Amino acid sequence: MPTVKIDAQLSKENLLQAAQQLSPTELEQFAQEVIALKAQQTYPSLSQDETQLLLKINQGLPPATQQRYQYLIEQREAETLTESEYRELLELTEVAEAQQAQRLQDLAQLAQLRQTSLSALVEQLGIQPNSL
């Protein structure tokens, strides 16, 4: 289990300082746990299925992958992308699109569990259309 050094008082700033000491993977796991905690506080009666779906819905690309993807997009826009970078961008685009497709499936499943429409759920969760 990873450990971090923190002061005795746990202010928001202390928690952020502690989070800065985590590796990218540990930070991603911690962020997912914080999202689950927020969901439990917002909806204390969430079922295990709803909690798992919310975790999956809020999961993004790993930070290093997201940074590389963004870099390649910037290179493409600047028209400085090499052939190998272009192939890598295509691969990462497929990964990102597959993840978004899975996210939509998870949202649809959560909407079904909650017996609501997908559009109502997206509004309820505060998801921006361009983030789908």
CSV table of C-alpha atoms in Angstrom, one decimal:
chain,number,residue,atom,x,y,z
A,1,MET,CA,0.0,0.0,0.0
A,2,PRO,CA,1.5,3.4,-0.9
A,3,THR,CA,2.0,5.8,1.9
A,4,VAL,CA,2.5,9.6,1.9
A,5,LYS,CA,3.8,12.0,4.5
A,6,ILE,CA,1.2,14.5,5.7
A,7,ASP,CA,0.8,16.9,8.6
A,8,ALA,CA,-1.5,16.1,11.4
A,9,GLN,CA,-4.2,18.5,10.2
A,10,LEU,CA,-5.9,17.3,7.1
A,11,SER,CA,-6.9,20.5,5.3
A,12,LYS,CA,-7.7,20.4,1.6
A,13,GLU,CA,-4.2,21.8,0.9
A,14,ASN,CA,-2.6,19.0,3.0
A,15,LEU,CA,-4.6,16.4,1.0
A,16,LEU,CA,-3.5,18.0,-2.3
A,17,GLN,CA,0.2,18.0,-1.1
A,18,ALA,CA,-0.1,14.3,-0.2
A,19,ALA,CA,-1.7,13.5,-3.6
A,20,GLN,CA,1.2,15.2,-5.3
A,21,GLN,CA,3.5,12.6,-3.8
A,22,LEU,CA,1.6,9.7,-5.6
A,23,SER,CA,2.8,8.2,-8.8
A,24,PRO,CA,0.5,8.8,-11.8
A,25,THR,CA,-1.0,5.3,-11.4
A,26,GLU,CA,-1.6,5.7,-7.7
A,27,LEU,CA,-3.1,9.2,-8.3
A,28,GLU,CA,-5.5,7.8,-10.9
A,29,GLN,CA,-6.6,5.1,-8.4
A,30,PHE,CA,-7.0,7.7,-5.7
A,31,ALA,CA,-9.0,9.9,-7.9
A,32,GLN,CA,-11.3,7.1,-8.7
A,33,GLU,CA,-11.8,6.4,-5.0
A,34,VAL,CA,-12.5,10.1,-4.4
A,35,ILE,CA,-15.1,10.0,-7.2
A,36,ALA,CA,-16.7,7.0,-5.6
A,37,LEU,CA,-16.8,8.8,-2.2
A,38,LYS,CA,-18.4,11.8,-3.8
A,39,ALA,CA,-21.0,9.6,-5.4
A,40,GLN,CA,-21.8,7.9,-2.1
A,41,GLN,CA,-22.1,11.3,-0.4
A,42,THR,CA,-24.3,12.7,-3.2
A,43,TYR,CA,-26.4,9.6,-3.5
A,44,PRO,CA,-26.0,7.7,-0.2
A,45,SER,CA,-28.2,4.9,-1.4
A,46,LEU,CA,-26.2,4.0,-4.5
A,47,SER,CA,-26.2,0.3,-5.3
A,48,GLN,CA,-22.9,-1.5,-5.9
A,49,ASP,CA,-23.8,-1.7,-9.6
A,50,GLU,CA,-24.4,2.1,-9.8
A,51,THR,CA,-21.1,2.8,-7.9
A,52,GLN,CA,-19.2,0.6,-10.3
A,53,LEU,CA,-20.8,2.2,-13.4
A,54,LEU,CA,-20.0,5.7,-12.1
A,55,LEU,CA,-16.4,4.7,-11.5
A,56,LYS,CA,-16.2,3.4,-15.1
A,57,ILE,CA,-18.0,6.4,-16.5
A,58,ASN,CA,-15.6,8.8,-14.8
A,59,GLN,CA,-12.5,7.0,-15.8
A,60,GLY,CA,-10.4,8.6,-18.5
A,61,LEU,CA,-7.3,7.7,-20.4
A,62,PRO,CA,-4.3,7.1,-18.2
A,63,PRO,CA,-2.6,10.5,-17.6
A,64,ALA,CA,0.5,9.6,-19.7
A,65,THR,CA,-1.6,8.4,-22.6
A,66,GLN,CA,-3.8,11.5,-22.5
A,67,GLN,CA,-0.7,13.7,-22.5
A,68,ARG,CA,0.8,11.9,-25.4
A,69,TYR,CA,-2.5,11.9,-27.3
A,70,GLN,CA,-2.9,15.7,-26.7
A,71,TYR,CA,0.7,16.3,-27.9
A,72,LEU,CA,0.2,14.3,-31.1
A,73,ILE,CA,-3.0,16.3,-31.8
A,74,GLU,CA,-1.0,19.5,-31.3
A,75,GLN,CA,1.7,18.2,-33.7
A,76,ARG,CA,-1.0,17.4,-36.3
A,77,GLU,CA,-2.5,20.8,-36.0
A,78,ALA,CA,0.9,22.4,-36.4
A,79,GLU,CA,1.5,20.1,-39.4
A,80,THR,CA,4.7,18.8,-37.9
A,81,LEU,CA,3.6,15.2,-37.4
A,82,THR,CA,5.9,12.5,-38.6
A,83,GLU,CA,4.7,9.3,-40.3
A,84,SER,CA,5.3,7.2,-37.2
A,85,GLU,CA,3.6,9.8,-35.0
A,86,TYR,CA,0.6,9.8,-37.4
A,87,ARG,CA,0.3,6.0,-37.0
A,88,GLU,CA,0.6,6.4,-33.2
A,89,LEU,CA,-2.1,9.1,-33.3
A,90,LEU,CA,-4.4,6.8,-35.2
A,91,GLU,CA,-3.9,4.0,-32.7
A,92,LEU,CA,-4.5,6.4,-29.7
A,93,THR,CA,-7.6,7.8,-31.5
A,94,GLU,CA,-9.0,4.2,-31.7
A,95,VAL,CA,-8.3,3.7,-28.0
A,96,ALA,CA,-10.0,7.0,-27.1
A,97,GLU,CA,-13.0,6.3,-29.3
A,98,ALA,CA,-13.4,2.7,-27.9
A,99,GLN,CA,-13.3,4.2,-24.4
A,100,GLN,CA,-15.9,6.8,-25.3
A,101,ALA,CA,-18.1,4.1,-26.8
A,102,GLN,CA,-17.8,2.0,-23.6
A,103,ARG,CA,-18.6,5.2,-21.6
A,104,LEU,CA,-21.8,5.6,-23.5
A,105,GLN,CA,-22.8,2.0,-23.0
A,106,ASP,CA,-22.1,2.4,-19.2
A,107,LEU,CA,-24.2,5.6,-19.2
A,108,ALA,CA,-27.0,3.8,-20.9
A,109,GLN,CA,-26.8,1.0,-18.4
A,110,LEU,CA,-26.9,3.4,-15.5
A,111,ALA,CA,-29.9,5.2,-17.0
A,112,GLN,CA,-31.7,1.9,-17.3
A,113,LEU,CA,-30.9,1.1,-13.7
A,114,ARG,CA,-32.2,4.4,-12.6
A,115,GLN,CA,-35.2,4.1,-14.9
A,116,THR,CA,-34.5,7.4,-16.6
A,117,SER,CA,-33.5,8.5,-20.1
A,118,LEU,CA,-29.9,8.9,-21.2
A,119,SER,CA,-30.3,12.6,-21.8
A,120,ALA,CA,-31.9,13.1,-18.3
A,121,LEU,CA,-29.0,11.1,-16.7
A,122,VAL,CA,-26.4,13.1,-18.6
A,123,GLU,CA,-28.0,16.4,-17.4
A,124,GLN,CA,-28.3,15.0,-13.8
A,125,LEU,CA,-24.7,14.1,-13.7
A,126,GLY,CA,-23.6,17.4,-15.2
A,127,ILE,CA,-21.8,15.8,-18.1
A,128,GLN,CA,-21.1,18.2,-20.9
A,129,PRO,CA,-22.1,17.0,-24.4
A,130,ASN,CA,-18.6,17.6,-25.8
A,131,SER,CA,-17.1,15.4,-23.1
A,132,LEU,CA,-19.0,12.4,-24.3
